Amino acid sequence: MAAVQGGMVDEKEEVDIKTEPQSDGFVNTNATDGRQLSPSPGSSSSAGSSKTAAGAPEDQQTLLAVLQFLRKNKLTESVEILRREAGLPEDALDSKGVDCGAPGSGGSAGGVDGLDAGSLLSRVTVSSSAGTPAPTKAVADDQPDVSVVLSAYSQQGDPALYKVYYSDLKKFIESVLDCHRAELSQVFYPLFVHMYLELVYNNHESEAKAFFQKFSGDQECYYEDDLRVLSSLTKKEHMRGNETLLDFRTSKFVLRISRDSYQLLKRHLQERQNNQIWNIIQEHLYIDIFDGMPRSKSQIDAMSGSLAGEAKREANKAKVYYGLLKEPEIELPLDDEDEEAENEEGKPKKKKPKKDSMGSKSKKQDPNAPSQNRIPLPELKDSDKLDKIMYMKEATKRIRLGPENLPSICFYTFLNAYQGLTAVDFTDDSSLIAGGFADSTVRVWSVTPKKLRKVKSAADLNLIDKESDDVLERIMDEKTASESKVLYGHSGPVYGISFSPDRNYLLSSSEDGTVRLWSLLTFTCLVGYKGHNYPVWDTQFSPYGYYFVSGGHDRVARLWATDHYQPLRIFAGHLADVTCTRFHPNSNYVATGSSDRTIRLWDVLTGNCVRIFTGHKGPIHTLAFSPNGKFLASGATDGRVLLWDIGHGLMVSELKGHTDTIYALRFSRDGEILASGSMDNTVRLWNAAKAFDDLETDDFTAATGHIHLQDNSPELLLGTYMSKSTPVIHLHFTRRNLLLAAGSYAA
């Protein structure tokens, strides 16, 4: 594969690329920034502490404690920066008994030198709850230090009153007006989780158990899996190194509430002097307040369900260049039949008009498209240009789909797949199919009469006339021709596979933590990319080749180039496994779906997270972009297909009908039809064009940032096609809009 001139790796961007988590560092999980940055002494303390220099004595005490701690550890540059930002005099640290500034307070920072790191961090964490929510930070170690991560749970009131506090709030919310009740009910789940964890952390085991039994049944059904994990944490020792707990503790749960509803809640807690619940709200929740009418229960339910609540509205306001890149100008030669051609009546044949994006649309630059050189893309080789010409010829013969003209479906069933089929992919021209298996093999089949052949040995290649017109045929060894090839190399089940656009390479990702690049000319492994520490669930080539993305159990997605053995970008921000990955058609963005029940869109150039979509109630297993790049479809274990508008960052439709996990989604080549495949053994066809055409554009400009979804799934469903007993794990539209489906027969 051709190397890119002026590629992504340069000295200026080394900070972005050398982003493996450090054992004593922090990972930035801010919703608007997906880059994972190495900690530096000059910035390790100022981010969260500079805002604490308020007039309150406790805040100044904490600030002085932090400054003393930094000076003790010889971080003098950080001390100076923080001192200047806080407006403290130069001699503020010289005496231990410094007056905190409040009249008659008598507070001092005495004894700061004697503090250990754990107690200092405890004070900093507790004090941060009094002000504006600070940026969330997650410890990047696999085994988080309980004294640091759980420090906010250490100072508590009477454990017997927890049930009283929670019951009191529950009665209040159930008594308010209906318009506010749905919004305020959102606080039940995060409050329940953090109050339970506080009881467990402070060794109130019996009170914690009673609290869980009394209120766990009141939570929404889509939190069942999380509650099951939570119920197993009954002792303080269970918390050490627990990933689920780390998620709850380090990511602020986001609630979107109208200003009127928020004022009601705040007034109630202040009147009752319910500091216990108010402190949890300040410390662990991020309330995104909007002006306007409160949302209805259905509107809230449509967007809720993720591990950390909804996305903040500002997380979806960045500009996204979702348009398509301008296609290179390639002359389309006439077919032989068109050249000769006169039909029986002696009239020339009429050429079919081109109706799709390969024709008129690509001539001028899309105003929503990124610049052509925003990211370096590989130059077109002669073979790529020939393939483009073939594609354009096929496009002229493409069937226009619609409600009255549904596609034919060809189903490839893997029989006797005792190895356990785990992944499938087709080449863009539908000539090859590959399967990944649980026995760690990758198998490639030709689905045309043309058999698979290897390149001849080096000795035989020297005998070939390199100037001959059919040199590409002569280099292939006919003795090796067969209908399928088996690729050995992985040491664990293969969970993701992807063909390169030029059909010369195949990617595979495995439980063994590696991504392998295979040559389809020699059917050997060329490179093993090692970066993930755990199973890699998915991988996918860019539409232009050269770049590819992978996602795995380590909660991050990585962007790679085929000629670099280290990742170019690490997209960190998900709170659970990255289960599926997908490139945007213009290759400037990558979408990732996760077990944390969110979808994120990442900018390949900057590494930033530019969109966060919430609404699924289970882990997400498949993603698909519309051909025009404007929309994204997602499928999950909740059996729903959700459609998203990328430009506005909003959900635009919900397609209900499947009864099991959705593993495959694909738009037709013209974007008119969306096909979905599920573990319920069905393929369903949806009217994507109608779903997008019905959108009210005025809704997108609403200040509240949400729209009312119509329950119109029956109208949009065009057809349901059942297999006998074959779950559908992959879908593919050919260049002429024939739908190919694949799965393994389950006896």
XYZ file of C-alpha atoms in Angstrom, residues 401-413 657-659 664 666 673-687 716-731 733 737-743:
57
model
C -34.294 1.478 -4.633
C -37.401 2.690 -2.839
C -40.587 1.512 -1.087
C -41.911 0.165 -4.386
C -38.585 -1.268 -5.495
C -36.936 -3.297 -2.727
C -33.567 -5.000 -3.201
C -33.078 -8.708 -3.794
C -31.251 -10.403 -0.912
C -28.609 -13.090 -1.347
C -27.834 -14.908 1.926
C -24.463 -16.635 2.456
C -24.945 -19.279 5.141
C -39.010 -4.257 15.434
C -36.066 -6.566 16.117
C -36.382 -8.810 19.163
C -25.325 -5.643 11.158
C -25.869 -1.096 6.042
C -32.835 1.950 2.168
C -31.342 0.903 5.501
C -30.910 -2.845 6.079
C -30.561 -4.304 9.592
C -29.581 -7.841 10.563
C -30.105 -9.370 13.980
C -29.622 -12.395 16.188
C -33.394 -12.893 15.842
C -32.607 -14.500 12.426
C -34.168 -11.684 10.401
C -33.147 -9.001 7.924
C -35.334 -5.908 8.008
C -35.473 -3.131 5.419
C -36.300 0.432 6.494
C -37.269 3.519 4.504
C -40.785 3.024 7.959
C -40.503 -0.787 7.960
C -40.566 -1.945 4.340
C -40.028 -5.676 4.818
C -38.944 -8.459 7.178
C -37.101 -11.497 5.817
C -36.541 -14.520 8.049
C -33.817 -17.130 7.751
C -34.512 -20.662 8.918
C -32.089 -20.599 11.832
C -29.237 -18.265 10.909
C -28.401 -15.146 12.951
C -27.349 -12.286 10.653
C -23.899 -10.959 11.502
C -23.011 -9.012 8.344
C -24.723 -7.086 5.524
C -24.841 -3.800 -0.672
C -27.663 -2.471 -4.889
C -28.073 -6.222 -4.469
C -28.085 -6.955 -0.724
C -25.725 -9.668 0.540
C -26.218 -11.109 4.040
C -24.088 -13.605 5.960
C -24.296 -15.704 9.087
